[in-house]
Coordinates of C-alpha atoms and ligand atoms in Angstrom, one line a residue:
M1 CA 141.6 55.5 82.2
F2 CA 142.2 53.3 85.2
E3 CA 143.0 56.1 87.6
V4 CA 139.3 56.4 88.3
L5 CA 139.3 53.0 90.0
P6 CA 140.1 52.6 93.7
Q7 CA 143.1 50.5 94.8
L8 CA 141.8 47.3 96.3
A9 CA 142.9 45.5 99.5
P10 CA 144.6 42.1 98.9
D11 CA 142.3 39.1 98.6
P12 CA 141.3 37.9 102.1
I13 CA 142.6 34.4 101.4
L14 CA 145.1 34.5 98.5
G15 CA 146.6 37.7 100.0
L16 CA 147.7 35.8 103.0
S17 CA 150.3 33.9 101.0
A18 CA 152.0 37.2 100.0
A19 CA 152.0 38.5 103.6
F20 CA 153.4 35.1 104.8
K21 CA 156.2 35.2 102.2
Q22 CA 157.2 38.7 103.4
D23 CA 157.4 37.7 107.0
S24 CA 161.1 37.1 107.9
N25 CA 160.4 35.1 111.1
P26 CA 161.9 31.6 110.4
R27 CA 159.4 30.0 112.7
K28 CA 156.3 31.4 110.9
I29 CA 153.3 29.2 110.3
D30 CA 151.1 29.2 107.2
L31 CA 147.5 28.0 107.9
G32 CA 146.0 30.3 105.2
V33 CA 145.2 29.2 101.6
G34 CA 143.5 25.8 101.4
V35 CA 146.2 23.6 99.9
Y36 CA 147.1 20.2 101.3
K37 CA 150.6 20.0 102.8
D38 CA 152.7 17.1 104.0
E39 CA 154.7 16.9 107.3
Q40 CA 157.5 18.9 105.6
G41 CA 155.1 21.6 104.6
N42 CA 155.2 20.7 100.9
T43 CA 152.3 20.2 98.5
P44 CA 153.6 17.2 96.5
I45 CA 152.1 16.0 93.2
V46 CA 149.6 13.2 93.9
S47 CA 151.4 10.0 92.6
A48 CA 148.4 8.9 90.5
V49 CA 148.5 12.3 88.9
A50 CA 152.3 12.1 88.2
K51 CA 151.8 8.7 86.5
A52 CA 148.8 9.9 84.4
S53 CA 150.8 12.9 83.4
K54 CA 153.6 10.7 82.1
R55 CA 151.1 8.6 80.2
L56 CA 149.4 11.7 78.7
L57 CA 152.8 13.0 77.5
E58 CA 153.5 9.7 75.7
Q59 CA 150.0 9.5 74.2
E60 CA 149.1 13.0 73.3
T61 CA 149.4 13.6 69.6
S62 CA 147.9 17.1 69.1
K63 CA 147.2 20.4 70.8
T64 CA 144.3 21.3 68.6
Y65 CA 141.2 22.9 70.2
I66 CA 138.8 20.8 72.3
T67 CA 135.2 21.7 72.6
P68 CA 133.5 24.2 74.9
Q69 CA 132.2 21.3 77.1
G70 CA 135.7 19.9 77.6
V71 CA 137.0 16.4 77.8
Q72 CA 134.0 14.1 77.6
G73 CA 135.7 11.2 79.4
F74 CA 136.4 13.6 82.3
I75 CA 132.8 14.7 82.4
D76 CA 131.4 11.2 82.4
N77 CA 133.8 9.9 85.1
M78 CA 133.2 13.0 87.3
L79 CA 129.5 12.7 87.1
G80 CA 129.9 9.0 88.2
L81 CA 132.2 10.0 91.1
I82 CA 129.8 12.7 92.3
L83 CA 126.4 11.1 91.6
G84 CA 127.3 7.5 91.8
H85 CA 128.0 5.3 88.8
K86 CA 124.5 3.7 89.1
S87 CA 122.8 7.0 89.7
P88 CA 119.2 6.9 88.4
V89 CA 119.8 10.5 87.2
L90 CA 122.6 9.3 84.9
M91 CA 120.6 6.3 83.8
A92 CA 117.7 8.6 82.8
D93 CA 120.1 10.9 80.9
R94 CA 119.2 14.0 83.0
A95 CA 122.7 15.5 83.6
A96 CA 124.1 18.3 81.5
A97 CA 127.7 19.1 82.3
V98 CA 130.8 20.9 81.2
Q99 CA 134.4 20.7 82.3
A100 CA 135.2 24.0 83.9
P101 CA 138.4 26.0 84.7
G102 CA 138.4 24.9 88.4
G103 CA 135.7 25.0 91.0
C104 CA 135.7 28.8 90.7
G105 CA 135.0 28.5 86.9
A106 CA 132.2 26.1 87.6
L107 CA 130.6 28.4 90.1
R108 CA 130.8 31.3 87.8
I109 CA 129.5 29.7 84.7
L110 CA 126.5 28.3 86.7
A111 CA 125.9 31.8 88.0
E112 CA 126.0 33.1 84.5
L113 CA 123.6 30.5 83.4
L114 CA 121.2 31.5 86.2
T115 CA 121.3 35.1 85.0
R116 CA 120.0 33.8 81.6
V117 CA 117.0 32.4 83.4
N118 CA 116.4 35.5 85.5
K119 CA 118.9 38.4 85.8
D120 CA 117.3 39.5 89.1
L121 CA 117.6 36.1 90.7
T122 CA 118.6 35.8 94.4
V123 CA 121.2 33.2 95.6
W124 CA 121.3 32.4 99.3
V125 CA 124.6 31.5 100.8
S126 CA 125.4 30.3 104.3
D127 CA 126.6 32.7 106.9
P128 CA 129.6 32.3 106.9
T129 CA 130.6 31.0 103.5
W130 CA 133.8 30.8 101.5
A131 CA 134.9 34.4 100.9
N132 CA 135.0 33.9 97.1
H133 CA 131.4 32.7 96.7
I134 CA 130.1 36.2 96.9
P135 CA 132.3 37.7 94.2
L136 CA 132.0 34.7 92.0
I137 CA 128.2 34.7 92.1
G138 CA 127.5 38.3 92.8
N139 CA 129.8 39.6 90.0
A140 CA 127.6 37.7 87.5
G141 CA 124.9 40.1 88.5
L142 CA 122.9 37.9 90.9
K143 CA 121.6 39.1 94.3
I144 CA 123.1 37.5 97.4
K145 CA 121.3 36.9 100.7
T146 CA 122.5 34.8 103.6
Y147 CA 121.0 32.1 105.8
P148 CA 122.2 31.4 109.3
Y149 CA 124.7 28.4 109.4
Y150 CA 127.3 28.3 112.1
D151 CA 127.4 29.5 115.7
K152 CA 130.8 30.6 116.9
A153 CA 129.7 30.6 120.5
T154 CA 128.8 26.9 120.4
A155 CA 131.0 25.8 117.5
S156 CA 128.0 24.0 115.9
V157 CA 125.6 24.3 113.0
K158 CA 122.7 26.7 113.8
F159 CA 120.3 24.1 112.5
D160 CA 117.0 25.4 113.8
E161 CA 117.7 29.0 112.7
M162 CA 118.8 27.8 109.3
I163 CA 115.6 25.7 108.8
D164 CA 113.5 28.7 109.9
T165 CA 115.2 30.9 107.2
L166 CA 115.1 28.2 104.5
S167 CA 111.4 27.9 105.2
T168 CA 110.8 31.5 104.0
I169 CA 112.8 31.2 100.7
P170 CA 110.6 31.4 97.6
Q171 CA 110.5 29.0 94.7
T172 CA 112.1 31.5 92.5
D173 CA 115.4 31.7 94.5
V174 CA 118.5 29.5 94.6
V175 CA 120.2 28.2 97.8
L176 CA 123.9 27.4 97.8
F177 CA 124.9 24.4 100.0
H178 CA 128.4 23.0 100.6
G179 CA 128.2 19.3 99.7
C180 CA 130.7 18.4 102.4
C181 CA 133.6 19.9 104.4
H182 CA 132.0 23.3 104.8
N183 CA 134.3 26.1 104.0
P184 CA 135.2 28.0 106.2
T185 CA 133.8 26.3 109.3
G186 CA 134.4 22.5 108.8
G187 CA 130.9 22.2 110.4
D188 CA 128.9 19.7 108.4
M189 CA 125.3 18.6 108.8
T190 CA 124.4 15.0 109.8
K191 CA 122.5 12.8 107.4
E192 CA 119.4 13.4 109.4
Q193 CA 119.8 17.1 109.1
W194 CA 120.3 16.9 105.4
R195 CA 117.1 15.0 105.1
A196 CA 115.3 17.7 107.0
V197 CA 116.8 20.3 104.7
L198 CA 115.6 18.3 101.7
D199 CA 112.1 18.3 103.2
V200 CA 112.2 22.1 103.4
T201 CA 113.6 22.3 99.9
Q202 CA 110.8 20.2 98.5
Q203 CA 108.2 22.2 100.5
Q204 CA 109.5 25.6 99.3
G205 CA 110.6 24.5 95.8
F206 CA 113.8 26.6 95.5
L207 CA 116.7 25.4 93.4
P208 CA 119.6 23.8 95.4
F209 CA 123.1 24.8 94.1
F210 CA 125.7 22.4 95.5
D211 CA 129.4 23.3 95.8
I212 CA 131.4 20.2 96.3
A213 CA 135.1 21.1 96.4
Y214 CA 136.5 18.7 99.0
Q215 CA 134.9 15.3 98.1
G216 CA 137.0 12.6 100.0
F217 CA 138.4 14.9 102.7
G218 CA 135.4 14.6 105.1
D219 CA 134.4 10.9 105.7
G220 CA 135.4 9.4 102.3
L221 CA 134.7 9.8 98.6
E222 CA 131.4 7.9 98.7
E223 CA 130.3 9.2 102.1
D224 CA 130.9 12.9 101.2
A225 CA 128.6 12.6 98.2
Y226 CA 125.6 11.7 100.5
A227 CA 123.9 15.1 100.3
V228 CA 124.4 15.7 96.6
R229 CA 123.1 12.3 95.8
L230 CA 120.2 12.6 98.2
F231 CA 119.0 15.8 96.5
A232 CA 119.8 14.8 93.0
E233 CA 117.7 11.6 93.3
A234 CA 114.8 13.3 95.1
L235 CA 114.4 16.5 93.2
P236 CA 113.6 17.4 89.5
E237 CA 116.5 19.9 89.3
I238 CA 119.7 20.7 91.1
I239 CA 123.0 22.4 90.0
I240 CA 126.4 21.3 91.0
A241 CA 129.9 22.9 91.0
A242 CA 132.7 20.5 91.7
S243 CA 136.5 20.9 92.0
C244 CA 139.4 18.6 91.4
S245 CA 141.9 21.1 93.0
K246 CA 142.0 19.5 96.4
N247 CA 141.3 15.7 96.0
F248 CA 143.4 15.4 92.9
G249 CA 145.9 18.1 94.0
L250 CA 145.4 19.8 90.6
Y251 CA 145.2 23.3 92.0
R252 CA 147.0 25.2 89.3
E253 CA 145.7 23.2 86.5
R254 CA 142.2 24.5 87.1
V255 CA 139.9 21.5 86.8
G256 CA 136.3 21.5 87.8
L257 CA 132.8 20.4 86.7
A258 CA 129.6 22.4 86.3
A259 CA 126.6 20.1 86.2
I260 CA 122.9 20.7 85.8
I261 CA 120.4 18.0 86.7
T262 CA 117.3 18.6 84.8
Q263 CA 113.7 17.2 84.8
S264 CA 114.0 15.4 81.5
T265 CA 116.4 14.5 78.7
Q266 CA 114.8 17.3 76.6
T267 CA 115.6 19.9 79.3
R268 CA 119.1 18.4 79.6
Q269 CA 119.7 19.2 75.9
I270 CA 118.6 22.8 76.4
A271 CA 120.8 23.1 79.5
Q272 CA 123.7 21.6 77.7
S273 CA 123.4 24.0 74.8
Q274 CA 123.1 27.0 77.2
I275 CA 126.0 26.1 79.5
Q276 CA 128.3 25.5 76.5
S277 CA 127.3 28.8 75.1
V278 CA 128.1 30.5 78.5
A279 CA 131.6 28.9 78.4
R280 CA 132.2 29.9 74.8
G281 CA 131.2 33.5 75.6
I282 CA 133.7 33.8 78.5
Y283 CA 136.7 31.6 77.9
S284 CA 135.7 29.5 74.8
M285 CA 136.8 26.2 76.2
P286 CA 138.5 24.9 79.3
P287 CA 142.2 24.0 79.5
S288 CA 142.3 20.3 78.6
Y289 CA 145.4 19.1 80.5
G290 CA 144.0 18.6 84.0
G291 CA 140.7 17.1 82.8
A292 CA 142.7 14.7 80.6
L293 CA 144.7 13.6 83.7
V294 CA 141.5 13.0 85.7
E295 CA 140.0 11.0 82.8
I296 CA 143.1 8.8 82.7
I297 CA 143.0 8.2 86.5
L298 CA 139.3 7.5 86.8
S299 CA 139.2 5.2 83.7
D300 CA 142.0 2.9 84.9
D301 CA 141.3 0.6 87.8
A302 CA 144.8 0.5 89.2
L303 CA 145.4 4.2 89.0
K304 CA 142.0 4.9 90.4
Q305 CA 142.7 2.6 93.4
E306 CA 146.1 4.4 93.9
W307 CA 144.3 7.8 93.8
I308 CA 141.6 6.6 96.3
S309 CA 144.2 5.5 98.7
E310 CA 146.1 8.8 98.4
V311 CA 142.8 10.7 99.2
D312 CA 142.3 8.4 102.1
D313 CA 145.8 9.1 103.4
M314 CA 145.3 12.9 103.1
R315 CA 142.0 12.7 104.9
T316 CA 143.3 10.5 107.8
R317 CA 146.4 12.6 108.2
M318 CA 144.3 15.8 108.5
Q319 CA 142.0 14.0 111.1
S320 CA 145.1 13.1 113.1
L321 CA 146.4 16.7 112.9
R322 CA 143.1 17.8 114.4
G323 CA 143.6 15.4 117.3
M324 CA 147.2 16.6 117.7
L325 CA 146.2 20.2 118.0
V326 CA 143.4 19.6 120.4
S327 CA 145.6 17.5 122.7
A328 CA 148.5 20.0 122.6
L329 CA 146.0 22.8 123.6
S330 CA 144.5 20.7 126.4
K331 CA 147.9 19.5 127.7
K332 CA 149.1 23.1 127.9
G333 CA 146.0 24.1 129.8
A334 CA 144.1 26.3 127.3
N335 CA 141.2 28.1 129.0
K336 CA 138.9 27.2 126.1
D337 CA 137.7 23.7 125.1
F338 CA 138.8 23.1 121.6
S339 CA 137.5 19.5 121.3
F340 CA 135.0 20.8 118.7
V341 CA 138.0 20.8 116.2
N342 CA 137.9 17.0 116.2
Q343 CA 134.3 17.1 115.1
Q344 CA 134.8 19.5 112.2
K345 CA 135.4 17.9 108.8
G346 CA 137.8 18.4 105.9
M347 CA 140.6 20.8 105.4
F348 CA 139.4 23.6 107.6
S349 CA 138.7 24.3 111.2
Y350 CA 137.0 27.4 112.4
L351 CA 138.7 28.2 115.7
C352 CA 135.9 30.5 116.8
I353 CA 138.3 33.2 118.0
S354 CA 137.8 36.9 117.3
P355 CA 139.3 38.8 114.3
D356 CA 141.5 40.8 116.8
Q357 CA 142.9 37.5 118.1
V358 CA 143.5 36.4 114.6
Q359 CA 145.4 39.6 113.9
Q360 CA 147.4 39.1 117.1
M361 CA 148.3 35.6 116.0
R362 CA 149.7 37.2 112.8
D363 CA 151.4 40.2 114.3
D364 CA 152.9 38.7 117.5
H365 CA 153.4 35.0 116.5
S366 CA 153.7 35.0 112.7
V367 CA 150.8 32.5 112.4
Y368 CA 148.8 33.2 109.3
F369 CA 145.1 32.3 108.8
V370 CA 141.9 33.8 107.6
D371 CA 140.3 36.6 109.6
S372 CA 137.2 34.6 110.2
S373 CA 139.4 32.3 112.3
R374 CA 139.6 29.6 109.6
V375 CA 142.8 27.6 109.7
N376 CA 144.0 25.1 107.1
I377 CA 144.5 22.0 109.2
A378 CA 147.0 20.6 106.7
G379 CA 149.4 23.3 107.6
I380 CA 149.9 21.8 111.1
N381 CA 152.8 19.4 111.6
H382 CA 154.8 17.8 114.5
E383 CA 157.3 20.6 114.3
N384 CA 154.9 23.5 114.6
V385 CA 152.0 22.2 116.7
D386 CA 153.4 23.2 120.1
R387 CA 154.2 26.7 118.9
L388 CA 150.8 27.0 117.4
A389 CA 149.2 25.9 120.6
D390 CA 151.3 28.3 122.7
A391 CA 150.4 31.2 120.4
L392 CA 146.7 30.4 120.6
I393 CA 146.8 30.2 124.4
S394 CA 148.6 33.5 124.6
V395 CA 145.9 35.3 122.5
L396 CA 142.9 33.7 124.2
Ligands
LMR401 C1 140.6 28.3 100.0 O1 139.4 28.4 100.4 O2 141.6 28.6 100.7 C2 140.9 27.8 98.6 O3 139.7 27.3 98.0 C3 141.7 28.7 97.8 C4 140.9 29.9 97.3 O4 140.8 30.0 96.1 O5 140.4 30.6 98.1

C-alpha cells in the first residue's frame, strides 16, 4: 500500500540532529534544534522540575485516565502565567483552555478548532516563520498565506511592509503572531510596534493567534507576555498556543496549553466543549505527567521562585553568549557587522547569511544549523566560540 507514497527528506530542524550524530568530526558544533544547553553542551533537568518529579512520585496514587482537557491545576496556573494572575479576562471567566501535548499539539488542536468554524479559513504567518507552523496548521486543512516580517539585509523587522499587508487582511482570516522570541529570527517588535499592530487588528477585525513558546527567554517572564496580554485585554477574541518545552525544559514530556479567549462566558462554554471534543477526537487526552509537574511548581511559592530564577539564569546566559559571539567575530575582523545578534531575543539568532553559506558551514566546518541561517544560541560555549567565529568568517 505505502509504495505509492514518495520518500520524504528529513525534517529541516529535527533532521539536523541525525546529521550531526553521523558527523565523525570531534570538533563539530550543534546549533540546530532549539533546546537549551549548558556550558558542557548538556540539557540538564531544571532543578524545580526534578524536585516536583520526586514529589509527584511520592504523591501519585493512580494512573487512571484524566479528562480531555487535562490537569485543571496546570491549566489555571498557565493561564495566570500567560495572561497575568489579575487578568480581567480571567476575572470575567472568558478563557477556555486545554492542556495540550506540547506547543505543537496546542497549535494543531487550535487549527482543528478553526476548521470547525470554517474549513476554508486562511491563516497568515510571518515570513519567515518556524518551519513546523506550516505543516501543523496547513495539515489541518487551513490555507496559509504570509505577511512580511524580517529583512535579512538590515537584520530588522520589516515593520512598515508588515503593517501594509496586515491592513489588507479581512475579518474572516486569522493572523499568527509570535508572542515573544520570534522563531527563527529572534527579531521581536517593540511595545510601540505591538500597539500599532493592535490598532490594525482592531481596524481589520481578523483573529490574532498567538504562539508563545519561549516565555521568559526574551526579557523576562512578565515582560515577554506583554503582547499577548495587550491583545487579550483589548480584543473580544484571541487564541493562544503556549509551550512548556523550553522554559520548564520539559521537551520530551510534551506539555503545552491551547487557550481561546472568548467574548463572553457563554461563548467560553461553547469553545471549551469544542476544543475538548477536538482533543478527544485526535488523542483523547493529553499525557498527564508534565502538566502535573508544572502544576506542582506553579502552585508552590518556593518551587516557583526556584524555577523563575532558573529561567532567569538561562536567559541571561544566552544573552551573554550573544555578546561572546559578536565580540569574537569583531576581534577576528569579520567583514560583516554582527552586532544585530545582541539585539535579537530568545534562543535563536538569524545570522542573515545565505543557504549556500549555511551548507558550507556544515560541509567544511561541521557546524550545524537551520538552512534559514537560524542558530541556537544556547549551543555556543567558551570552548567552541572561536571555532564558530573562524568558520563564519571563512564562509563570508
Ligand atoms: C525548534 O524550533 O528547534 C524547536 O521548537 C524544536 C522543533 O520541534 O522544531
